[in-house]
GROMACS .gro file of C-alpha atoms in nm:
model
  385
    1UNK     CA    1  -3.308  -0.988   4.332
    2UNK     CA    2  -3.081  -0.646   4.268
    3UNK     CA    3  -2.754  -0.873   4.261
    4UNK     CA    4  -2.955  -1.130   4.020
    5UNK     CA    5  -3.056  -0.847   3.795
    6UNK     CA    6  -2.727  -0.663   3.783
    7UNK     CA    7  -2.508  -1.019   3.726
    8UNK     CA    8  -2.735  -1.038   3.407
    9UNK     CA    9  -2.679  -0.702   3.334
   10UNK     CA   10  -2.314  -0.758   3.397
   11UNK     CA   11  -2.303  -1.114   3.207
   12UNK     CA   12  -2.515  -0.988   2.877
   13UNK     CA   13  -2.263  -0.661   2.846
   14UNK     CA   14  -1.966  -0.847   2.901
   15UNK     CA   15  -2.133  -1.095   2.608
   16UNK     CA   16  -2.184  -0.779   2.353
   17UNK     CA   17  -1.840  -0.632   2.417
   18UNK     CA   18  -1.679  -0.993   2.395
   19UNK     CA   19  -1.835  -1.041   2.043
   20UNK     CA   20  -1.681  -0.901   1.686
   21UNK     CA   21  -1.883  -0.672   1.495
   22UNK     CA   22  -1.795  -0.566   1.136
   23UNK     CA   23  -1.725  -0.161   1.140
   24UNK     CA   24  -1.689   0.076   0.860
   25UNK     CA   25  -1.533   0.418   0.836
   26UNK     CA   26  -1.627   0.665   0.542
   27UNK     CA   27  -1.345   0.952   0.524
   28UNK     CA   28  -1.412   1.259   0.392
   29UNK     CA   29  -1.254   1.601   0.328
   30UNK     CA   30  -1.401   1.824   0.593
   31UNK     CA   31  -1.378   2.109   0.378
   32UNK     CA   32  -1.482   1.930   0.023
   33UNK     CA   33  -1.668   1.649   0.157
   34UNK     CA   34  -1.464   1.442  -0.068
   35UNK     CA   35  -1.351   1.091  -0.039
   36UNK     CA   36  -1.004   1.010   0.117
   37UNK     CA   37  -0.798   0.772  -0.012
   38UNK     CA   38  -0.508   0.572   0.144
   39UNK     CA   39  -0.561   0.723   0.510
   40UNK     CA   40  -0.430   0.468   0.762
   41UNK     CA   41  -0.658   0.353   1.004
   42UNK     CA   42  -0.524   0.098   1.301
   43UNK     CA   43  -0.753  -0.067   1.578
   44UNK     CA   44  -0.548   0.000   1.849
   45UNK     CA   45  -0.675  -0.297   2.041
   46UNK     CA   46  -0.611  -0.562   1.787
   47UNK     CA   47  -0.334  -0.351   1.612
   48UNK     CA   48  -0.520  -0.414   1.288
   49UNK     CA   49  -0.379  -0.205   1.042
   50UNK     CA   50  -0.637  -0.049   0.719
   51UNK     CA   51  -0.616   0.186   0.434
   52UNK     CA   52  -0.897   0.336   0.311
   53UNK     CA   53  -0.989   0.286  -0.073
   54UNK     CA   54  -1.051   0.527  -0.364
   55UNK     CA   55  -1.430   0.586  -0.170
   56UNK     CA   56  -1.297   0.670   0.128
   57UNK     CA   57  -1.410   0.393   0.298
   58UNK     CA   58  -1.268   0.091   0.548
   59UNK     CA   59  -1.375  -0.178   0.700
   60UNK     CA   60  -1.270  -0.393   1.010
   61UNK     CA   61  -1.404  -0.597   1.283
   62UNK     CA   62  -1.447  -0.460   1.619
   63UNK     CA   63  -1.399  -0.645   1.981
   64UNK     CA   64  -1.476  -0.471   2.258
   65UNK     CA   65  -1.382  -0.081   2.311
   66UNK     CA   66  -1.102   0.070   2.163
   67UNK     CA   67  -0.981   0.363   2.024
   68UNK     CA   68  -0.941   0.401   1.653
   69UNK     CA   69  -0.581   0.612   1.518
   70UNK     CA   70  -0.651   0.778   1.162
   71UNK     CA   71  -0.331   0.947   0.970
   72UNK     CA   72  -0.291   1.092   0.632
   73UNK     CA   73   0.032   1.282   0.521
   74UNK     CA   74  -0.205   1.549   0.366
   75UNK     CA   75  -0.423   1.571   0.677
   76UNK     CA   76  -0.462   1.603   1.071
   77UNK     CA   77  -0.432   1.307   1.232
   78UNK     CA   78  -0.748   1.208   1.448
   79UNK     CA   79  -0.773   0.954   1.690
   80UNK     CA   80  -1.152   0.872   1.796
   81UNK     CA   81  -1.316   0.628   2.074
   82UNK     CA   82  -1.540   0.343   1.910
   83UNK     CA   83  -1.834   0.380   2.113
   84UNK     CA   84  -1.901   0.665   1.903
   85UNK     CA   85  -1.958   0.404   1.596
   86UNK     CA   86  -2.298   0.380   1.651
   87UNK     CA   87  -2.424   0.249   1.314
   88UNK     CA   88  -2.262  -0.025   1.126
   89UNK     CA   89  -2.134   0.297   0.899
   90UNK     CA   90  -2.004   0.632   1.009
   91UNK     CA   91  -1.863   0.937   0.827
   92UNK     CA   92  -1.570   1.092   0.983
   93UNK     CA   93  -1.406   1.415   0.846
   94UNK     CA   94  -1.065   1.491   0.861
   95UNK     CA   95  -0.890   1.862   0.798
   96UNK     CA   96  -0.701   1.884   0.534
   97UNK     CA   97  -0.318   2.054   0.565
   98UNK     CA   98  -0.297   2.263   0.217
   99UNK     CA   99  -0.412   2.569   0.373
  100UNK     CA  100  -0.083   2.619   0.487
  101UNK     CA  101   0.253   2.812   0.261
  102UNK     CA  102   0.493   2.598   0.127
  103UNK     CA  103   0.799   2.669   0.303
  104UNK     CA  104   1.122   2.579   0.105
  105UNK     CA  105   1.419   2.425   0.286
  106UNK     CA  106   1.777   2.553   0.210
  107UNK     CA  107   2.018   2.228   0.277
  108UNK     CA  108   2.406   2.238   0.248
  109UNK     CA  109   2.388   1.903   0.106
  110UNK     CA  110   2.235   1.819  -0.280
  111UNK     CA  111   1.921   1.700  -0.241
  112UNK     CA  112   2.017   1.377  -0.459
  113UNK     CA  113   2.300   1.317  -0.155
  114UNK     CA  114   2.014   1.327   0.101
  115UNK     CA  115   1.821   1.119  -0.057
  116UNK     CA  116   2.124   0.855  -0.094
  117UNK     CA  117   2.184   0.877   0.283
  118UNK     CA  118   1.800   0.857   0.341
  119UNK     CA  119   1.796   0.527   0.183
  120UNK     CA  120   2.097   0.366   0.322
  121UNK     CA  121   1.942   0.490   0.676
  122UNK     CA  122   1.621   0.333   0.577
  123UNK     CA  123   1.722  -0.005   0.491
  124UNK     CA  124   1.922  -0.027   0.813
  125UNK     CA  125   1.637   0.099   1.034
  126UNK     CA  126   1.338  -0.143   0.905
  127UNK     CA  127   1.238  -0.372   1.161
  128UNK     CA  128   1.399  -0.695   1.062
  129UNK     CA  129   1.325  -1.025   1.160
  130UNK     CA  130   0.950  -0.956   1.093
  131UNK     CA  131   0.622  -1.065   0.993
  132UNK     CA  132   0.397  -0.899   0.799
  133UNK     CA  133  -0.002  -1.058   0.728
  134UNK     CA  134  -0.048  -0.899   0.403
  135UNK     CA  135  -0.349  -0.884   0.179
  136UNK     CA  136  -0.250  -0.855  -0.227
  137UNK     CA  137  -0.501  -0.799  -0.490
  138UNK     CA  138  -0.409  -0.791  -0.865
  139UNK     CA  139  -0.702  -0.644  -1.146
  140UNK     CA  140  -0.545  -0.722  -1.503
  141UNK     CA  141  -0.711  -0.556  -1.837
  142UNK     CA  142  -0.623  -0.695  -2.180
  143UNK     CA  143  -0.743  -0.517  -2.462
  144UNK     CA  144  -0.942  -0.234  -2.262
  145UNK     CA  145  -1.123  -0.537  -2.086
  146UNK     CA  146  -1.065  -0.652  -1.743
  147UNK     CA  147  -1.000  -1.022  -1.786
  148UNK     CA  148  -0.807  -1.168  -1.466
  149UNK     CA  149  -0.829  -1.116  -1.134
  150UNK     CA  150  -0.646  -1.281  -0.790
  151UNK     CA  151  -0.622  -1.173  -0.435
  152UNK     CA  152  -0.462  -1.388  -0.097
  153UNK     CA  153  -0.379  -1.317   0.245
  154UNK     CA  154   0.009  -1.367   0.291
  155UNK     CA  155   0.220  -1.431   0.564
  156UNK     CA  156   0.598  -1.307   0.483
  157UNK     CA  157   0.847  -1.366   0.712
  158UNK     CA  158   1.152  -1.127   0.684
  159UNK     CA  159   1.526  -1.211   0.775
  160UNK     CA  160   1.884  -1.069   0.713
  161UNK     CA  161   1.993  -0.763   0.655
  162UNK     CA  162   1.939  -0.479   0.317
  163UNK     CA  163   2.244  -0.635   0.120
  164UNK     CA  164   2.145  -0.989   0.241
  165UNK     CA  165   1.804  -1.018   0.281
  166UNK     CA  166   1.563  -1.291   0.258
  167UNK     CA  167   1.184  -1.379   0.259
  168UNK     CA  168   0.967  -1.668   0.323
  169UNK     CA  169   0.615  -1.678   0.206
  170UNK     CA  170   0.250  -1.862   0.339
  171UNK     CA  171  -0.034  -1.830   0.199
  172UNK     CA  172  -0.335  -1.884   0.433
  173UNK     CA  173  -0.606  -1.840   0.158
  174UNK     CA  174  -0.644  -1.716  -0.242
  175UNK     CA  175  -0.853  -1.708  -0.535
  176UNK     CA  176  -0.779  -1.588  -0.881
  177UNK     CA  177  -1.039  -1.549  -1.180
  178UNK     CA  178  -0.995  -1.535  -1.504
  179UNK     CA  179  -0.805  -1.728  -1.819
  180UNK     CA  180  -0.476  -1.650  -1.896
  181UNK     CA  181  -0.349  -1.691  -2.238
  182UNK     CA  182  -0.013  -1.863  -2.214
  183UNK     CA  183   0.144  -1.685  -2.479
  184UNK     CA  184   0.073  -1.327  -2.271
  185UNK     CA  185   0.070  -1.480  -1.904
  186UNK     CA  186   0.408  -1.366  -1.841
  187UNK     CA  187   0.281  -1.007  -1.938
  188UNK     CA  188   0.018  -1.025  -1.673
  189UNK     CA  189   0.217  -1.103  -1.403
  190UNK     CA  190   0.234  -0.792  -1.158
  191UNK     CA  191   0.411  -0.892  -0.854
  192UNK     CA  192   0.688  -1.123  -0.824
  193UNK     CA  193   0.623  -1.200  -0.467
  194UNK     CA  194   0.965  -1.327  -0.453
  195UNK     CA  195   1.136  -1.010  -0.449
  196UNK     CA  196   0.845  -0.784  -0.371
  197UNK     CA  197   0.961  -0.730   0.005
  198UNK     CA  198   1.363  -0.710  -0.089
  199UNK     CA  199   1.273  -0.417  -0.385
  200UNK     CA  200   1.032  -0.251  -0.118
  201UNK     CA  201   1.288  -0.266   0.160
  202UNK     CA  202   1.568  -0.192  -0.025
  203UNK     CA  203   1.430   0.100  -0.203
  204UNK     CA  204   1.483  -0.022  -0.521
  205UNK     CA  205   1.192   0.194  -0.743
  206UNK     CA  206   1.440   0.531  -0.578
  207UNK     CA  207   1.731   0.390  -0.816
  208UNK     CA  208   1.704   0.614  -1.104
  209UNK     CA  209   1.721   0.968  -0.881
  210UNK     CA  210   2.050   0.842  -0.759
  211UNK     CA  211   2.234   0.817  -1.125
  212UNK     CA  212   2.472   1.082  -1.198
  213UNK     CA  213   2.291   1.202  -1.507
  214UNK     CA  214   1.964   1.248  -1.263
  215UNK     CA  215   2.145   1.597  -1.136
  216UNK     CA  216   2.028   1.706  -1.496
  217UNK     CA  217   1.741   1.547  -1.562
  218UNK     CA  218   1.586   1.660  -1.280
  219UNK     CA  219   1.484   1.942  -1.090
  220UNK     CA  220   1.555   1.849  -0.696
  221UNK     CA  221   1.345   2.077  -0.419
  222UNK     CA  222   1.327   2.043  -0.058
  223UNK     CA  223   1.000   2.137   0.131
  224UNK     CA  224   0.839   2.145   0.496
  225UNK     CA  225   0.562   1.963   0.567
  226UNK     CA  226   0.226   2.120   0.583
  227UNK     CA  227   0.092   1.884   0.900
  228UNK     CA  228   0.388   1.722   1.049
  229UNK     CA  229   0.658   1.980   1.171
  230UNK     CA  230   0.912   1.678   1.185
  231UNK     CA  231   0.863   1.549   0.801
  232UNK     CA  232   1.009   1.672   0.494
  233UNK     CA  233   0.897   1.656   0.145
  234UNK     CA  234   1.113   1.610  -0.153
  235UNK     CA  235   1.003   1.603  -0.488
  236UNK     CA  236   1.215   1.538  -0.788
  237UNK     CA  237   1.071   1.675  -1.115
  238UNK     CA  238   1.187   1.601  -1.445
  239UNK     CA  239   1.375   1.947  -1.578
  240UNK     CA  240   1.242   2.133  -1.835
  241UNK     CA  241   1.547   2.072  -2.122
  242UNK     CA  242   1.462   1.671  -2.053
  243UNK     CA  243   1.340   1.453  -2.336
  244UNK     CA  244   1.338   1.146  -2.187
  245UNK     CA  245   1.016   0.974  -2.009
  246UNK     CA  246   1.019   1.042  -1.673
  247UNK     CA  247   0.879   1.020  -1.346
  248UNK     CA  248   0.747   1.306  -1.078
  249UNK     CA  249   0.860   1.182  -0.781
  250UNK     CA  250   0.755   1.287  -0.394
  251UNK     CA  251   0.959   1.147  -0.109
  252UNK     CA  252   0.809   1.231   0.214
  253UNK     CA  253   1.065   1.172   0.512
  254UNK     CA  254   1.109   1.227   0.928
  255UNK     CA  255   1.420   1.491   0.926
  256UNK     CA  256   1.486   1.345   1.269
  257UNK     CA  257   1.511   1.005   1.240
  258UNK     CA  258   1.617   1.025   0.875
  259UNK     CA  259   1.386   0.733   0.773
  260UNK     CA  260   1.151   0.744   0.466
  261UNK     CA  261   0.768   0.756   0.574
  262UNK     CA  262   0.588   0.757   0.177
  263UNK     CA  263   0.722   0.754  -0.181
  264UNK     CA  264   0.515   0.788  -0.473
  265UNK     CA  265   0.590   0.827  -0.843
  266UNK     CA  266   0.412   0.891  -1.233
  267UNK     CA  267   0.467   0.935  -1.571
  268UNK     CA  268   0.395   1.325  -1.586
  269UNK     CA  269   0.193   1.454  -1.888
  270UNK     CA  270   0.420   1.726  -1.996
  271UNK     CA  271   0.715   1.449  -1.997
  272UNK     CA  272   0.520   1.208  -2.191
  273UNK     CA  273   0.406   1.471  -2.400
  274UNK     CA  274   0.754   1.557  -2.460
  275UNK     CA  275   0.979   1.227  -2.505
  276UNK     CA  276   1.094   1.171  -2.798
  277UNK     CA  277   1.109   0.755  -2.757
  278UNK     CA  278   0.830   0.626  -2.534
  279UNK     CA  279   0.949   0.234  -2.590
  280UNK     CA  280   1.104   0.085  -2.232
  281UNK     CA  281   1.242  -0.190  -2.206
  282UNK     CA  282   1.136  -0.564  -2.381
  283UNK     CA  283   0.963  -0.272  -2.671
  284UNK     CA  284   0.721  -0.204  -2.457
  285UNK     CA  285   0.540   0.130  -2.549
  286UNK     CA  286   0.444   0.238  -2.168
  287UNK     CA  287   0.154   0.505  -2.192
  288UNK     CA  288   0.040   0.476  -1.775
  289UNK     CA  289   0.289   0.419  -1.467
  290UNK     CA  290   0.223   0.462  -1.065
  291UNK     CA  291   0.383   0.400  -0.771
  292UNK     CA  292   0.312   0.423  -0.412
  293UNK     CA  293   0.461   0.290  -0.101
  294UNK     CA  294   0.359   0.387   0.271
  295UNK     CA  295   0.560   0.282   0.577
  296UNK     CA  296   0.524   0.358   0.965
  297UNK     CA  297   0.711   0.373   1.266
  298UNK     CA  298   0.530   0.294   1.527
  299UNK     CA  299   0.699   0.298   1.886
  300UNK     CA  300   1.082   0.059   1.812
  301UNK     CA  301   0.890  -0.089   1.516
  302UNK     CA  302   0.938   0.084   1.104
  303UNK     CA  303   0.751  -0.161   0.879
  304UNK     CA  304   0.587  -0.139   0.573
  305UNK     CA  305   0.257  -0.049   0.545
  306UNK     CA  306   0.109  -0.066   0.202
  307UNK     CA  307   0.179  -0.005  -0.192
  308UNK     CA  308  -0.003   0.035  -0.525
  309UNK     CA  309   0.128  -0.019  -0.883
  310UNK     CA  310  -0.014   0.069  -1.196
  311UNK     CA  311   0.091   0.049  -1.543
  312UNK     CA  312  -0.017   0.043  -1.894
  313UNK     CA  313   0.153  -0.028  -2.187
  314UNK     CA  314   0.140  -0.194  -2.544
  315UNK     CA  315   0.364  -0.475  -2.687
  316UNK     CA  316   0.371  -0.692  -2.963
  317UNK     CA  317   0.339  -1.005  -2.918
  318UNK     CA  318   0.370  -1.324  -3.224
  319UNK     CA  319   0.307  -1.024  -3.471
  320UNK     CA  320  -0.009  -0.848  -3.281
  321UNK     CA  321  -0.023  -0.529  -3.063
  322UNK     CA  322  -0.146  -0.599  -2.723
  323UNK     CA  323  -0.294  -0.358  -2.501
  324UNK     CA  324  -0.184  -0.463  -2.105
  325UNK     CA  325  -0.270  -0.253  -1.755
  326UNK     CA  326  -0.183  -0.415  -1.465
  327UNK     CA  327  -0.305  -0.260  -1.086
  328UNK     CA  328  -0.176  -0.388  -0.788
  329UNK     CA  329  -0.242  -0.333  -0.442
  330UNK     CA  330  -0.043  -0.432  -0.124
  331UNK     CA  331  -0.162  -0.393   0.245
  332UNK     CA  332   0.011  -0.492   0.589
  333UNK     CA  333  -0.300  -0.590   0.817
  334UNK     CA  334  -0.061  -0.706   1.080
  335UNK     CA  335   0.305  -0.640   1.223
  336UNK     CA  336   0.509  -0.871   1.425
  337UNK     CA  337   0.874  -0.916   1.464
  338UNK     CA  338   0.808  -1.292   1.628
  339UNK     CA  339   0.878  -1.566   1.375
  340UNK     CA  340   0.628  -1.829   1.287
  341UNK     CA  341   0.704  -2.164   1.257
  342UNK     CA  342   0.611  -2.362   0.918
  343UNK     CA  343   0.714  -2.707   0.758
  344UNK     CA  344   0.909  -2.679   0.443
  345UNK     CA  345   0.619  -2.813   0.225
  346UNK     CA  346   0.405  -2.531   0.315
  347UNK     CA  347   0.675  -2.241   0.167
  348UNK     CA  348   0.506  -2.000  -0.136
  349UNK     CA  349   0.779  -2.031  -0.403
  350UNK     CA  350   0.586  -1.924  -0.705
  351UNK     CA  351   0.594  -1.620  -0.886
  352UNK     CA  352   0.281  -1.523  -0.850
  353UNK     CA  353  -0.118  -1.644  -0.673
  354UNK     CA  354  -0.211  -1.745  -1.069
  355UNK     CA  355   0.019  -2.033  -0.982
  356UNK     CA  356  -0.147  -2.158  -0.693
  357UNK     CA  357  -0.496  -2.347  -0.634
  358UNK     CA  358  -0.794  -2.123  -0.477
  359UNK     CA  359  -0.794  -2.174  -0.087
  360UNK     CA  360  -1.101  -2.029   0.032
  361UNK     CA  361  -1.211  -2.081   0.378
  362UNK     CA  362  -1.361  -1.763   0.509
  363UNK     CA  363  -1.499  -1.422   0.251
  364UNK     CA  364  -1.141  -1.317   0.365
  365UNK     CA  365  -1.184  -1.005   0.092
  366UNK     CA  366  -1.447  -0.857   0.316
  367UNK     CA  367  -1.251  -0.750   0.618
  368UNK     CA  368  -0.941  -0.737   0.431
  369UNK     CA  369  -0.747  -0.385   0.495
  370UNK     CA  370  -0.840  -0.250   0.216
  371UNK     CA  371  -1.208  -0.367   0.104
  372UNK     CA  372  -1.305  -0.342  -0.299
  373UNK     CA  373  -1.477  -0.010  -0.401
  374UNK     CA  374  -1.836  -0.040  -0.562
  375UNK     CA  375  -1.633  -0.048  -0.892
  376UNK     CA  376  -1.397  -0.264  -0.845
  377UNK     CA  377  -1.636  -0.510  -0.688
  378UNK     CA  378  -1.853  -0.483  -1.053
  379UNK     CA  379  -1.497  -0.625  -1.192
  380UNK     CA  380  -1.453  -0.882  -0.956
  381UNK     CA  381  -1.786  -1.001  -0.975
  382UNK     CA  382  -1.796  -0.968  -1.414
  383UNK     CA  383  -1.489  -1.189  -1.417
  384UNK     CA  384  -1.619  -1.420  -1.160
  385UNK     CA  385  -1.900  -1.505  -1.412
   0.00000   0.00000   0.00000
């Protein structure tokens, strides 16, 4: 009877730990209990990858035990054990790093020349061949009203090399909401997932710090990080005599491996306040950019991890101003550098997930890597209808 009644015991745990069950994390500040945005979270076990949203908050599903890493570049990383997710949601607080004295770095070199080398060491080092499982969302607002919507999980196989370099795209599943105008759909186009992973690889959004004339139009500084004694943190600021529309612009990078780890860049206030012509290019009158892009090395591996895009602008179209903001969102779930095989037929060559039929076979959005705040959900759900 004792064996009988520990070979259930036995059978029923194995049962529980062998079965998925949906997890959620809520980050918070520890010292101003506020939400943290765009932490990393990765399921060690299933070497799911997350990023938590504007609430804090991520979601996953959970097999078995494992232990759960958590990084931020402003914070300590954490690493905890899941059996201490006891309810379906738990709070975890992280301490933040900007206690500490910014510590300026003297270098022999101009920053702009580091930064040149940085990239060209970058490129080389990115693990390629590789597949990344991606999860893209797109929100698009005409006229101050959000109006289109699409989202997929992508498979993107990369190939080649940073001056030769290739991509081939499947899409497992999509949906997109919302009517596009013809006359403006070429407007609300955010991605190009044709050249998404080549710009992102390659660096491409670093181009305009590496112009001669950037030595003058910006202000280049060189600082220690306040967590990680092996990063650096460059920022590029537009200088003070500038009249041009510019960008702030924070590279954060490992000094000893010389690879690029986050870059993020925005239209400052004081330089849109004081440019003199605020038309780009194709007369558009930009009035909001953003940029973000994460990457990780993890062991031999230095992928891509996620990026956001936002911009707003105005443009006149047949004779009529149109208002345009575009957000986009980009997350790796998964990271492999074996190659999967595929028939021709079944290759992504579009533009863009407005160009493809909805394929919906699972709520794919709801354990996604980066799940829909309570306000974006509203959106989702208001163009839905």
């Amino acid at each position: 009877m004792k064996c009988f009644i520990a070979f259930v015991f036995l059978f029923f745990s194995s049962h529980l730990y062998s079965q998925e069950v949906e997890k959620s994390i809520i980050l918070k500040d520890a010292d101003t209990n506020l939400a943290i945005e765009d932490a990393t979270v990765l399921v060690l076990k299933t070497k799911q990858l997350n990023l938590s949203n504007a609430e804090g908050k991520v979601s996953f599903l959970l097999k078995g035990i494992s232990n759960i890493q958590i990084t931020h570049t402003s914070y300590v990383s954490q690493t905890i054990r899941s059996t201490i997710l006891k309810e379906r949601e738990t709070v975890i607080f992280l301490k933040s790093s900007f206690n500490k004295l910014d510590e300026i770095i003297l270098t022999k070199q101009h920053p702009q020349k580091i930064l040149a080398s940085l990239i060209e060491n970058s490129s080389k080092k990115l693990t390629v061949p590789a597949r990344l499982k991606v999860y893209s969302r797109e929100f698009f607002k005409l006229n101050g009203v959000y109006s289109n919507y699409n989202d997929g999980l992508l498979n993107f196989q990369l190939s080649g090399k940073p001056n030769d370099f290739s991509t081939t795209i499947l899409v497992e599943q999509n949906r997109s909401f919302g009517l596009v105008e013809d006359y403006i759909m070429d407007e609300l186009v955010g991605y190009n997932l044709n050249n998404i992973m080549q710009n992102y690889y390659n660096f491409k959004y670093l181009n305009p710090l590496l112009e001669p004339r950037a030595k003058k139009e910006y202000d280049f500084l060189v600082k220690a990080h306040p967590v990680n004694e092996d990063y650096y943190v460059m920022t590029a600021i537009p200088a003070d005599n500038s009249s041009a529309m510019l960008d702030d612009y924070t590279i954060t990078y490992d000094r000893k491996r010389k690879i690029i780890i986050e870059v993020s860049s925005e239209i400052s206030p004081t330089s849109f306040a004081k440019a003199k012509d605020k038309t780009g290019k194709n007369g558009k009158h930009v009035y909001k950019s953003f940029f973000k892009t994460m990457y990780r090395f993890d062991s031999n591996n230095y992928y891509l991890i996620g990026s956001k895009e936002k911009i707003g602008y105005e443009k006149v179209v047949k004779n009529k101003t149109t208002d345009i903001e575009v957000r986009n969102y980009f997350i790796t779930t998964n990271f492999s550098n074996q190659n999967y095989s595929f028939k021709e037929s079944e290759v992504f060559k579009d533009k863009t997930l407005f160009n493809k039929k909805n394929t919906i076979l699972s709520n794919y959005w709801e354990i996604s890597g980066m799940v829909a705040t309570e306000e974006e959900e509203k959106i989702i759900l208001s163009i839905d209808d």
